[in-house]
Tab-separated table of N, CA, C and O in Angstrom:
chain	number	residue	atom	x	y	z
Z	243	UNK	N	84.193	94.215	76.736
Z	243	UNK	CA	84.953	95.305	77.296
Z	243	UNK	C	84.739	95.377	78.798
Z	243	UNK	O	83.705	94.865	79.227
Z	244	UNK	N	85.469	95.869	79.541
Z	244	UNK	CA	86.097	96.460	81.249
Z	244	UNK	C	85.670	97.346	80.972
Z	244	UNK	O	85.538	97.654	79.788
Z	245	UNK	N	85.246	98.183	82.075
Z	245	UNK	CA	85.267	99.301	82.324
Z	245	UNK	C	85.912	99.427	84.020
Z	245	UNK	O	85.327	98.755	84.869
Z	246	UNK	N	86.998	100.212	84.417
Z	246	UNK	CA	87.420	100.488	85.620
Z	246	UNK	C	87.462	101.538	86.026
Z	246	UNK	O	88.007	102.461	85.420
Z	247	UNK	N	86.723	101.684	87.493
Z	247	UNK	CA	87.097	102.904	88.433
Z	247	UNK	C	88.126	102.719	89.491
Z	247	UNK	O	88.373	101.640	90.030
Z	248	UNK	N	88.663	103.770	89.726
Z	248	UNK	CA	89.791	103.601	90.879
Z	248	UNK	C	89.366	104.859	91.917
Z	248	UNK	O	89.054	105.970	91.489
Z	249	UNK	N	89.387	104.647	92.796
Z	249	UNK	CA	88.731	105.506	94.058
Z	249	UNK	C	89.831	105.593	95.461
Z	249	UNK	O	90.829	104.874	95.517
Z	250	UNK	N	89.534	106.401	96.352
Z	250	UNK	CA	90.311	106.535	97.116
Z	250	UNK	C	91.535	106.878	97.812
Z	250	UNK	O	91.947	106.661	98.951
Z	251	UNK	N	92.163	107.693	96.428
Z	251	UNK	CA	92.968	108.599	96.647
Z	251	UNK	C	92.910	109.686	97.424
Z	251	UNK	O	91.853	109.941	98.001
Z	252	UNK	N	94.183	110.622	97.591
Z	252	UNK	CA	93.814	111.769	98.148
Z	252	UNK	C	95.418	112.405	99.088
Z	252	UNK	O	96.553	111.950	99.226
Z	253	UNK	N	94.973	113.177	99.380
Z	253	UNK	CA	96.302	113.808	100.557
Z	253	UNK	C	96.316	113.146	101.831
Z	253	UNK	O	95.591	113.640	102.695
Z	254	UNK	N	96.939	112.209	102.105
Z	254	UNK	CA	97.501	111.375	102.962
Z	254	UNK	C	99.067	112.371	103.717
Z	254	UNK	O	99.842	113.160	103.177
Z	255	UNK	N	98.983	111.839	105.153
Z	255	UNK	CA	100.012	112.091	105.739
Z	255	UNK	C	101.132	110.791	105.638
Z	255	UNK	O	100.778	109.636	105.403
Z	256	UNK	N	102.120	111.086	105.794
Z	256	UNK	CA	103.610	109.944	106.103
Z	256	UNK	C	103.244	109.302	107.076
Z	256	UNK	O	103.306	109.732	108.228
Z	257	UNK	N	102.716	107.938	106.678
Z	257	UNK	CA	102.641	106.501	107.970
Z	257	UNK	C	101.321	106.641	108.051
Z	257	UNK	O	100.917	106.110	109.086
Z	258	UNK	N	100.098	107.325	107.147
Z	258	UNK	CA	98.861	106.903	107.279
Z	258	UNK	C	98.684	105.946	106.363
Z	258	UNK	O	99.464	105.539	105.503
Z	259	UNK	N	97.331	105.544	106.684
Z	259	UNK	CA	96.910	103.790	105.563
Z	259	UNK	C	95.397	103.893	105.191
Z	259	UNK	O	94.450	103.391	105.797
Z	260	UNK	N	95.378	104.887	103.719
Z	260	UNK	CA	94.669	104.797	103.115
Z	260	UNK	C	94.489	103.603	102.320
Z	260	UNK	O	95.477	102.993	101.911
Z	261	UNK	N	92.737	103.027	101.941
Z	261	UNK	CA	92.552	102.112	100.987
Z	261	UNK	C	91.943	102.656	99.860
Z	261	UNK	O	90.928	103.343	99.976
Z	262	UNK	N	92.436	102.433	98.823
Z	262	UNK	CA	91.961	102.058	97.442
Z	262	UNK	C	91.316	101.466	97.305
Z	262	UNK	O	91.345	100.384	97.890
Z	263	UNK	N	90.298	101.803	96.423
Z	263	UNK	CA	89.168	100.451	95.655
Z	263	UNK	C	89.007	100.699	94.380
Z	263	UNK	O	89.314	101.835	94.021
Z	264	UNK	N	88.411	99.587	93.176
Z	264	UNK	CA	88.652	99.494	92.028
Z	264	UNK	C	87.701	99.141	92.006
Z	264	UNK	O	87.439	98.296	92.862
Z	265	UNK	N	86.382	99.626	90.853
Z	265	UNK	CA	84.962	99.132	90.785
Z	265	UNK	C	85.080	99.040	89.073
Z	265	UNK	O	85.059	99.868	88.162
Z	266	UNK	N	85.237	97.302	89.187
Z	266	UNK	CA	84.739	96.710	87.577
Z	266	UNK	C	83.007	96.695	87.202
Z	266	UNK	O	81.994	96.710	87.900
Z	267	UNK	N	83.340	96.648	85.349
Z	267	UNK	CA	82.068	96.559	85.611
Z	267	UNK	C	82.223	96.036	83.768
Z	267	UNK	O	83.335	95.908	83.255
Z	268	UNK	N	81.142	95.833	83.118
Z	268	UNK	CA	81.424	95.256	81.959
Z	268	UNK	C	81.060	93.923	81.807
Z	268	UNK	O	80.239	93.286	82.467
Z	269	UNK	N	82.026	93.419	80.501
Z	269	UNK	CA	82.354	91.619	80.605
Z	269	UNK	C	82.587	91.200	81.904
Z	269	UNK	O	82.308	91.964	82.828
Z	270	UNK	N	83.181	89.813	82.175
Z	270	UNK	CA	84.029	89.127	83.676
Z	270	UNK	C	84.868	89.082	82.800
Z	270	UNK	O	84.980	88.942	81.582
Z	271	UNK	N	85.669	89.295	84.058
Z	271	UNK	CA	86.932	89.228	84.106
Z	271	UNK	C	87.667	88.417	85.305
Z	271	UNK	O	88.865	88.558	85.549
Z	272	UNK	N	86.949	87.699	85.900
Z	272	UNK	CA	87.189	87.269	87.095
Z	272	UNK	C	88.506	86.254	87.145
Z	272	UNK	O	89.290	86.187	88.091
Z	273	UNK	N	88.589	85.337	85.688
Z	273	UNK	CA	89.790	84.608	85.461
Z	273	UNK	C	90.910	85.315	85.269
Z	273	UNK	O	91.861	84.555	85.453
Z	274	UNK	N	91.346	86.619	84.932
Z	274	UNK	CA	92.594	86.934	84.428
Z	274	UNK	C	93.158	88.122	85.898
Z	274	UNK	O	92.336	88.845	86.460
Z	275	UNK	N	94.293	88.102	86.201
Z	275	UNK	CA	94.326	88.212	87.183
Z	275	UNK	C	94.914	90.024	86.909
Z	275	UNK	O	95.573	90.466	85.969
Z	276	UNK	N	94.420	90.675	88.004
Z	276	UNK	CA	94.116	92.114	88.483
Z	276	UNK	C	95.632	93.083	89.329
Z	276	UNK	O	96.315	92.768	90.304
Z	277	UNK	N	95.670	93.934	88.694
Z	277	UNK	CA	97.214	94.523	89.585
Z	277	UNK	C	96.647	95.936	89.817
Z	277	UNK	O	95.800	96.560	89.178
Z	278	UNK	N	97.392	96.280	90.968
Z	278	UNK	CA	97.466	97.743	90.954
Z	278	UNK	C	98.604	98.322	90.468
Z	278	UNK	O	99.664	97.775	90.772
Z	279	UNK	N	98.642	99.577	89.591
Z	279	UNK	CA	99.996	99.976	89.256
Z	279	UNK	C	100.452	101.451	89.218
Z	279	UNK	O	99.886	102.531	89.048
Z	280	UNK	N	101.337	101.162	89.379
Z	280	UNK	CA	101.250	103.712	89.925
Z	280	UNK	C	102.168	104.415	89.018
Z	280	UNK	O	103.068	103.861	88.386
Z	281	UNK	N	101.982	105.245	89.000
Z	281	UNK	CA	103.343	105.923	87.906
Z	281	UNK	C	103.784	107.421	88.639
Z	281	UNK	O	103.002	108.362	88.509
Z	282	UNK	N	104.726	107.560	89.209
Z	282	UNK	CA	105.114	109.167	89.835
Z	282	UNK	C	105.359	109.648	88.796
Z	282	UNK	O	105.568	109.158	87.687
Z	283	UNK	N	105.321	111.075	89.327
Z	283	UNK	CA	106.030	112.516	88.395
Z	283	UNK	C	107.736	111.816	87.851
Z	283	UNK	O	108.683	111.408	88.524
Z	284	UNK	N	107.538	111.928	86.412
Z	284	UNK	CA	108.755	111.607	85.814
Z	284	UNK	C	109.026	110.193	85.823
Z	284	UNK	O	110.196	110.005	85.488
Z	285	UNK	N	108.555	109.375	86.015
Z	285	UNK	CA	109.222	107.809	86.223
Z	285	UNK	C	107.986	107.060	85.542
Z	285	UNK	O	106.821	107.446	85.628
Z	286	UNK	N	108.499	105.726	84.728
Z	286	UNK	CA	107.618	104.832	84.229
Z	286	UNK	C	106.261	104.434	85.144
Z	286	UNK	O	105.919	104.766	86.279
Z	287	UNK	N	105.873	103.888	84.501
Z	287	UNK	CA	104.766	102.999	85.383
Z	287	UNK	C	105.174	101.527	86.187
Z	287	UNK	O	105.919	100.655	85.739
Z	288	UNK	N	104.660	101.522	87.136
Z	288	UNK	CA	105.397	100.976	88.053
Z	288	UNK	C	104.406	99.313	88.860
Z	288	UNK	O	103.414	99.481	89.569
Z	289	UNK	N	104.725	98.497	88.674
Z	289	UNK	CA	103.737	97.006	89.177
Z	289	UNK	C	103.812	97.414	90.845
Z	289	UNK	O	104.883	97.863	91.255
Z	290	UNK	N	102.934	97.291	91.578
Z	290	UNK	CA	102.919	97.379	92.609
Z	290	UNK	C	102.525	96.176	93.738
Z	290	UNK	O	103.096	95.743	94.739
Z	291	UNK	N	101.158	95.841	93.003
Z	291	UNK	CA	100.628	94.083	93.574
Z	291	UNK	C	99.675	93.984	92.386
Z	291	UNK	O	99.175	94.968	91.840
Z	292	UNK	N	99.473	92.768	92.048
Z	292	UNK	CA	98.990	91.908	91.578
Z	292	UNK	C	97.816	90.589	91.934
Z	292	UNK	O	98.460	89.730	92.537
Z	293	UNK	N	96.561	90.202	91.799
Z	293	UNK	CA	96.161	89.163	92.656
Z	293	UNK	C	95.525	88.114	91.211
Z	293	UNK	O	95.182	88.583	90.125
Z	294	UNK	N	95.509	86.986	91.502
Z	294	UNK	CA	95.056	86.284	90.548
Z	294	UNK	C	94.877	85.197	91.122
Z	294	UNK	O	95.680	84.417	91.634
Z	295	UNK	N	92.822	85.154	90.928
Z	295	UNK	CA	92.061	84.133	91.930
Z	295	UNK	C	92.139	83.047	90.922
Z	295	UNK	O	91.085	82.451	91.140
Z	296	UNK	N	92.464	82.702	90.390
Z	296	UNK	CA	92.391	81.881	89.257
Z	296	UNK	C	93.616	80.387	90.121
Z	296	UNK	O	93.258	79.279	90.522
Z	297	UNK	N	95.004	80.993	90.128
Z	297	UNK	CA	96.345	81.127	91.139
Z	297	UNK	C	95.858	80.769	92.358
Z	297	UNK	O	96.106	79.746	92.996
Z	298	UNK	N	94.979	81.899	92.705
Z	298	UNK	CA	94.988	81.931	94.589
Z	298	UNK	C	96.620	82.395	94.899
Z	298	UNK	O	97.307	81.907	95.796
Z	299	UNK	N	96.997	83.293	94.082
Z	299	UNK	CA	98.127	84.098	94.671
Z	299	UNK	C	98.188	85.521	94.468
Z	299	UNK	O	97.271	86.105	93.891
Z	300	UNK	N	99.488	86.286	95.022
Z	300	UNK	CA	99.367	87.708	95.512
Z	300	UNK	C	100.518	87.638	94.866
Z	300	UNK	O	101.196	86.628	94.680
Z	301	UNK	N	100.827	89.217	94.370
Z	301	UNK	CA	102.349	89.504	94.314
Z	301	UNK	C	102.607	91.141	95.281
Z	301	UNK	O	101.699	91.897	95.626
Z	302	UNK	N	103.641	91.276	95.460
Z	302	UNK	CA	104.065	92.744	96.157
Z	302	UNK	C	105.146	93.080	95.716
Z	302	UNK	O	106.081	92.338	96.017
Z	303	UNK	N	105.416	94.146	94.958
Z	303	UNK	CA	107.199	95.038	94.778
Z	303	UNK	C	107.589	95.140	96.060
Z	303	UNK	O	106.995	95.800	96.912
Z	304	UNK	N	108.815	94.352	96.269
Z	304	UNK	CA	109.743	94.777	97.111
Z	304	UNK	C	109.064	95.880	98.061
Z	304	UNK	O	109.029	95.748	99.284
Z	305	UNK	N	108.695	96.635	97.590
Z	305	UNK	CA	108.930	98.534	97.726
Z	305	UNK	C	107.871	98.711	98.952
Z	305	UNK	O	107.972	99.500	99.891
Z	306	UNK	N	106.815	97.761	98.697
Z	306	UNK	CA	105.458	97.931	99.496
Z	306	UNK	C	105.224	96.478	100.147
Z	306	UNK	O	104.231	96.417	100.872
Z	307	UNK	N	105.866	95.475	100.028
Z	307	UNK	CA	106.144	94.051	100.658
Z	307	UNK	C	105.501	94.571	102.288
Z	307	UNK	O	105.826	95.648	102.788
Z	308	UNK	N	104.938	93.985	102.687
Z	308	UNK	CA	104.705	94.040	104.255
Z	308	UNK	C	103.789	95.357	104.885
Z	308	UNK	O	103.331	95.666	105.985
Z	309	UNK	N	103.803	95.726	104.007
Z	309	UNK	CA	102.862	97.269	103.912
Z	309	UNK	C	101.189	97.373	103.461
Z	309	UNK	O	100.199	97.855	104.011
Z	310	UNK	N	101.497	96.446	101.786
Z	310	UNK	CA	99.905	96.694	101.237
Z	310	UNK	C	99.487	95.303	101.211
Z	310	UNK	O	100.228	94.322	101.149
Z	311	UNK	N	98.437	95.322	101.255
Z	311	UNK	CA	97.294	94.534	101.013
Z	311	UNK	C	96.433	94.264	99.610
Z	311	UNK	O	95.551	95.058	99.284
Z	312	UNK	N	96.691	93.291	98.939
Z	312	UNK	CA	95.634	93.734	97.750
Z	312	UNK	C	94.332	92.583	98.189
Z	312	UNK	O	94.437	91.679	99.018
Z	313	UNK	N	93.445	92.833	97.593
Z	313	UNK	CA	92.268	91.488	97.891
Z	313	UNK	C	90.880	91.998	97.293
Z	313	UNK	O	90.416	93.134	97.388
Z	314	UNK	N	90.279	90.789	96.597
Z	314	UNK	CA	89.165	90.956	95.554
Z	314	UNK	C	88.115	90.572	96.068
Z	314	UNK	O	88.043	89.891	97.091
Z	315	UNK	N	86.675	91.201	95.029
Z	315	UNK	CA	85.420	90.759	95.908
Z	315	UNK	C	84.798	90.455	94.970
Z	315	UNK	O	83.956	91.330	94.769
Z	316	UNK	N	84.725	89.476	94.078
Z	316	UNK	CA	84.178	88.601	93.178
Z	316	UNK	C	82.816	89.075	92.657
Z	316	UNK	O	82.533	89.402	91.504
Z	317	UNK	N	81.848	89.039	93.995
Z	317	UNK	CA	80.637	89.284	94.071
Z	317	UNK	C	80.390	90.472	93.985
Z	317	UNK	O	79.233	90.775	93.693
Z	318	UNK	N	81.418	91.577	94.215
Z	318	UNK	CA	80.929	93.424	94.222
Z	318	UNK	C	81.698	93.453	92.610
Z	318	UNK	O	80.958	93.800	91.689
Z	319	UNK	N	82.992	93.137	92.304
Z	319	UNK	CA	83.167	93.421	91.085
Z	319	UNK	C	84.091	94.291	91.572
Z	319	UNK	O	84.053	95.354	90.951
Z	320	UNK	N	85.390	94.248	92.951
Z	320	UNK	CA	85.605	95.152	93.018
Z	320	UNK	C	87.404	94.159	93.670
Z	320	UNK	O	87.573	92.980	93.982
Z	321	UNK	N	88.270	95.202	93.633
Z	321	UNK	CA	89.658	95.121	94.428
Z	321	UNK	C	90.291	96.164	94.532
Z	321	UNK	O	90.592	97.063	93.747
Z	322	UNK	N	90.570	95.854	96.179
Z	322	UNK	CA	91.239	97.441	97.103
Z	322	UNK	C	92.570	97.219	97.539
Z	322	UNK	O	92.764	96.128	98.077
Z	323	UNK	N	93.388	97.876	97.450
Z	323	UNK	CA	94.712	97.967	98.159
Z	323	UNK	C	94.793	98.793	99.597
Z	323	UNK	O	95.078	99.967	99.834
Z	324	UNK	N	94.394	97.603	100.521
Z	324	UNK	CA	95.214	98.757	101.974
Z	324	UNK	C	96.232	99.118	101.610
Z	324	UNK	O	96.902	98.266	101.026
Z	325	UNK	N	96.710	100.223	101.734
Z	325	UNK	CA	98.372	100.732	102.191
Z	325	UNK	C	98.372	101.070	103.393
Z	325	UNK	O	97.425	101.624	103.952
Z	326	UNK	N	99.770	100.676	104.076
Z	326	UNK	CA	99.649	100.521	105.499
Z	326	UNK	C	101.113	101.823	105.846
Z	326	UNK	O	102.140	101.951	105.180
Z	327	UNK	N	100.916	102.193	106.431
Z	327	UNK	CA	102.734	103.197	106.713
Z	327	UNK	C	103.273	103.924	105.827
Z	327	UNK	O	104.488	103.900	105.634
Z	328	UNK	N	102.276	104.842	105.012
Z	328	UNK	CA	102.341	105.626	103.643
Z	328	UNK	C	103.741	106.176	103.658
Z	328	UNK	O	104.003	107.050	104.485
Z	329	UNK	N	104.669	105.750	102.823
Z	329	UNK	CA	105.572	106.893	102.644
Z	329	UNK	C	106.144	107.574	101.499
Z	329	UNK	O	106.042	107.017	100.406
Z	330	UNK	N	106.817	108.859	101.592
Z	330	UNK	CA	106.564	109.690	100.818
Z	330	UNK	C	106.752	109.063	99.386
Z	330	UNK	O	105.839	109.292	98.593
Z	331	UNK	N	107.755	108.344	98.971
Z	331	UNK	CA	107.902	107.700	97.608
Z	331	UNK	C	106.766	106.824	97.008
Z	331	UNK	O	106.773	106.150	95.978
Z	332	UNK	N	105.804	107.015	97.917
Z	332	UNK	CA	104.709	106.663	97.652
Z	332	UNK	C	103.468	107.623	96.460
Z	332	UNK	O	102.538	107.478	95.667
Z	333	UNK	N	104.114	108.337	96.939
Z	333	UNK	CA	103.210	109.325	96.104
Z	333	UNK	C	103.397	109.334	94.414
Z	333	UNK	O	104.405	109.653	93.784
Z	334	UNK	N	101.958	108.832	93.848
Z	334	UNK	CA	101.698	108.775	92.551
Z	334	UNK	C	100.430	108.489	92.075
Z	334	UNK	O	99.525	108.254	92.875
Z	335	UNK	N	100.187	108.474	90.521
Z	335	UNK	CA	98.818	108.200	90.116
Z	335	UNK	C	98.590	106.400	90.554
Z	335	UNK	O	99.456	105.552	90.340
Z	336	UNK	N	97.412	106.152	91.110
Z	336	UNK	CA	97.403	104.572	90.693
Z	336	UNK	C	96.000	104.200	90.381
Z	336	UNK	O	94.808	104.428	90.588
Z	337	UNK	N	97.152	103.265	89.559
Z	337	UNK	CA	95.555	102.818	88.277
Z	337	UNK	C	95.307	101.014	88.861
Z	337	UNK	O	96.027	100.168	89.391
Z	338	UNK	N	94.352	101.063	88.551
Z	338	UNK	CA	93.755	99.081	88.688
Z	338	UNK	C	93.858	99.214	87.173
Z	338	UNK	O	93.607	100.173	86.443
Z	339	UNK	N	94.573	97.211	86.732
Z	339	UNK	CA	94.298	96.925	85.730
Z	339	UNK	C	94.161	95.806	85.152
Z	339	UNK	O	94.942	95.139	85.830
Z	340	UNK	N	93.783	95.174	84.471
Z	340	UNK	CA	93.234	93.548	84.135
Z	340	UNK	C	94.455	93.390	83.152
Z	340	UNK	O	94.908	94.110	82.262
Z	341	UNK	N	94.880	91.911	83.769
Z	341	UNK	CA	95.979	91.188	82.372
Z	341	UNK	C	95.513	90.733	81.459
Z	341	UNK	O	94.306	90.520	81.580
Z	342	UNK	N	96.088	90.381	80.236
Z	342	UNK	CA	96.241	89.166	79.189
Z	342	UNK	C	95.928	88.062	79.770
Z	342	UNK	O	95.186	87.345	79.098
Z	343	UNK	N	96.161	87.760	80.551
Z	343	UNK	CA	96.502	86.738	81.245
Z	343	UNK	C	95.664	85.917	82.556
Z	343	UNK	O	94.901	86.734	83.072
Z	344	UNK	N	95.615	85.168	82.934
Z	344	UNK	CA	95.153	84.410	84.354
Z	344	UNK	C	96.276	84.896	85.681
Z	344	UNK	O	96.054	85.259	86.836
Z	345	UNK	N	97.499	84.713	84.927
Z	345	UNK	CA	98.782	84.791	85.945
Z	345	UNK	C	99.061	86.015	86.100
Z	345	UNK	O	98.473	86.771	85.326
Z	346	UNK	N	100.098	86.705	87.193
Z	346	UNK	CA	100.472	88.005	87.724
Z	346	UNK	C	101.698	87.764	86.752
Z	346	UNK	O	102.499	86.869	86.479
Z	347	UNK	N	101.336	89.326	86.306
Z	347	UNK	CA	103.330	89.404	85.507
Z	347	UNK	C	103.496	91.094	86.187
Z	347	UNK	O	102.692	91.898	86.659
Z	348	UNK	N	105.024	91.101	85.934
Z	348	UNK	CA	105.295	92.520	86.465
Z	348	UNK	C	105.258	94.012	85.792
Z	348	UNK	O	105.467	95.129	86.266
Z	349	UNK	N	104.848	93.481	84.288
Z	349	UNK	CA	105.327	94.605	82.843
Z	349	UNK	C	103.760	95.115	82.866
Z	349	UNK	O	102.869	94.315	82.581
Z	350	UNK	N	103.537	96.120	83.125
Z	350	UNK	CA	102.516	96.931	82.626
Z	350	UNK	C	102.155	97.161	81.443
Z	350	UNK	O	101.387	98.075	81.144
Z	351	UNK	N	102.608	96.452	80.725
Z	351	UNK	CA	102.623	96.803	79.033
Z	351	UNK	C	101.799	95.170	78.924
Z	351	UNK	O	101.711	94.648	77.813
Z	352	UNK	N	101.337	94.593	79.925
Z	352	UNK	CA	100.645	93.361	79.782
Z	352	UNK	C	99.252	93.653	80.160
Z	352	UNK	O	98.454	93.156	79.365
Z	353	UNK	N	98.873	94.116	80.845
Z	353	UNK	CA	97.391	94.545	81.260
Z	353	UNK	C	96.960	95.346	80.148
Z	353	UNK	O	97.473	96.349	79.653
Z	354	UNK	N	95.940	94.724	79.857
Z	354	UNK	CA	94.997	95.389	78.741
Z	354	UNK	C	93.795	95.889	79.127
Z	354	UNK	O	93.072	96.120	78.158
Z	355	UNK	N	93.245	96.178	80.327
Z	355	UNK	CA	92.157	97.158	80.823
Z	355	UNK	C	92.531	97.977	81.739
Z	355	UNK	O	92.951	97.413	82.749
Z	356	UNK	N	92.533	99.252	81.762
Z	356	UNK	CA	93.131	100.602	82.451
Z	356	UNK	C	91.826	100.923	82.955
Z	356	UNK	O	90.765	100.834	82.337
Z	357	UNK	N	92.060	101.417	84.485
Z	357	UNK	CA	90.777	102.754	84.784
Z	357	UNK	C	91.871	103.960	84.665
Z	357	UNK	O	93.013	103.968	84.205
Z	358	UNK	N	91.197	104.813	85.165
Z	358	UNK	CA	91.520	106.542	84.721
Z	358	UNK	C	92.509	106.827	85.768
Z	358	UNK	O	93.272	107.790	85.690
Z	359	UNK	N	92.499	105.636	87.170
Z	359	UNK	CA	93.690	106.349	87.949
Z	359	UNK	C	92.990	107.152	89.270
Z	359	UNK	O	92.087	107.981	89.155
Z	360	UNK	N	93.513	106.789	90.358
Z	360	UNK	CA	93.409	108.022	91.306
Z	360	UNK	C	94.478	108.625	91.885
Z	360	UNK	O	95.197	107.787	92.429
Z	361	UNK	N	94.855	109.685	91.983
Z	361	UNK	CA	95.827	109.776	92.727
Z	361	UNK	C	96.488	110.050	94.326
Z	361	UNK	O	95.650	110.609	95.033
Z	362	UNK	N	97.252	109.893	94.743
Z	362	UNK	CA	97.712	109.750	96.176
Z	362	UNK	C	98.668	110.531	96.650
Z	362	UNK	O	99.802	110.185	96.318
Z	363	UNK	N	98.572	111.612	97.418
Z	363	UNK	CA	99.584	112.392	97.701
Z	363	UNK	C	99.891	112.281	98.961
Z	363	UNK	O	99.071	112.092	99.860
Z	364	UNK	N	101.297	112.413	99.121
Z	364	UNK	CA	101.783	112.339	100.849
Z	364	UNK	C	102.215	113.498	100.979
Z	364	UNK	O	102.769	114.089	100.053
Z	365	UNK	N	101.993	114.110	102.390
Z	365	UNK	CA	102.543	114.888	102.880
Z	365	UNK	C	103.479	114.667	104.191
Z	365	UNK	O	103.435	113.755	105.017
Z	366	UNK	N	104.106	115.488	104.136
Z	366	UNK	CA	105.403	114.945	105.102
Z	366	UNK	C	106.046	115.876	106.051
Z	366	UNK	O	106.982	115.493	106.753
C-alpha cells in the first residue's frame, strides 16, 4: 500500500505561483508514473500533469501547458507542482495520485493511490 499527502494549498491571489507537494510513503512506487489531479465545485475530476520516471516524460492539460511544473524527488518520496500565473479557473481540490501503470494516461479512473487532496483557492 501508498499512503499520500498533498500539501500546499491555500488562498492564493490571480497570477500568484504557489507550489504543491505530495509526500509518499509506504511500498515504492517509483516505477508507475505519478499525476496531479483537481476536481472544482460541480465538475469531474480533472488530469492536470502527470510525470513518469520510468518514461523520463511529463504531461500538461492544455489548460496549465506553460504555467505548471510537475517534478519528483525519488530520494524524499515526494512530487510538487509549481503553478505559475494562478488563475481563477484554477481553483479546486488537488489530489497526487499513483497509476496502474509505468505510463501517464489522462482518465483518473486509472490511478489507484489517492491522497486526501489539498485545496487551492483564488482570489480575484
Amino acid at each position: 500500500e501508498v499512503q499520500l499527502q498533498a500539501s500546499g494549498g491555500g488562498l492564493v491571489q490571480a497570477g500568484g505561483s504557489p507550489r504543491l507537494s505530495c509526500a509518499a510513503s509506504g511500498s515504492t512506487f517509483n516505477d508507475y508514473a505519478i499525476a496531479w489531479i483537481r476536481q472544482a465545485p460541480g465538475k469531474e475530476r480533472e488530469m492536470v500533469s502527470c510525470i513518469s520516471d520510468t518514461q523520463g516524460i511529463t504531461y500538461y492539460a492544455d489548460s496549465v501547458k506553460g504555467r505548471f511544473t510537475i517534478s519528483s524527488d525519488n530520494a524524499k518520496n515526494t512530487i510538487d507542482l509549481q503553478m505559475n500565473d494562478l488563475k481563477p479557473e484554477d481553483m479546486a481540490v488537488y489530489y497526487c495520485a499513483v497509476n496502474k501503470w509505468e505510463y501517464c494516461t489522462t482518465n483518473p479512473k486509472t490511478y489507484r493511490f489517492w491522497g486526501q487532496g489539498t485545496q487551492v483557492t483564488v482570489s480575484s
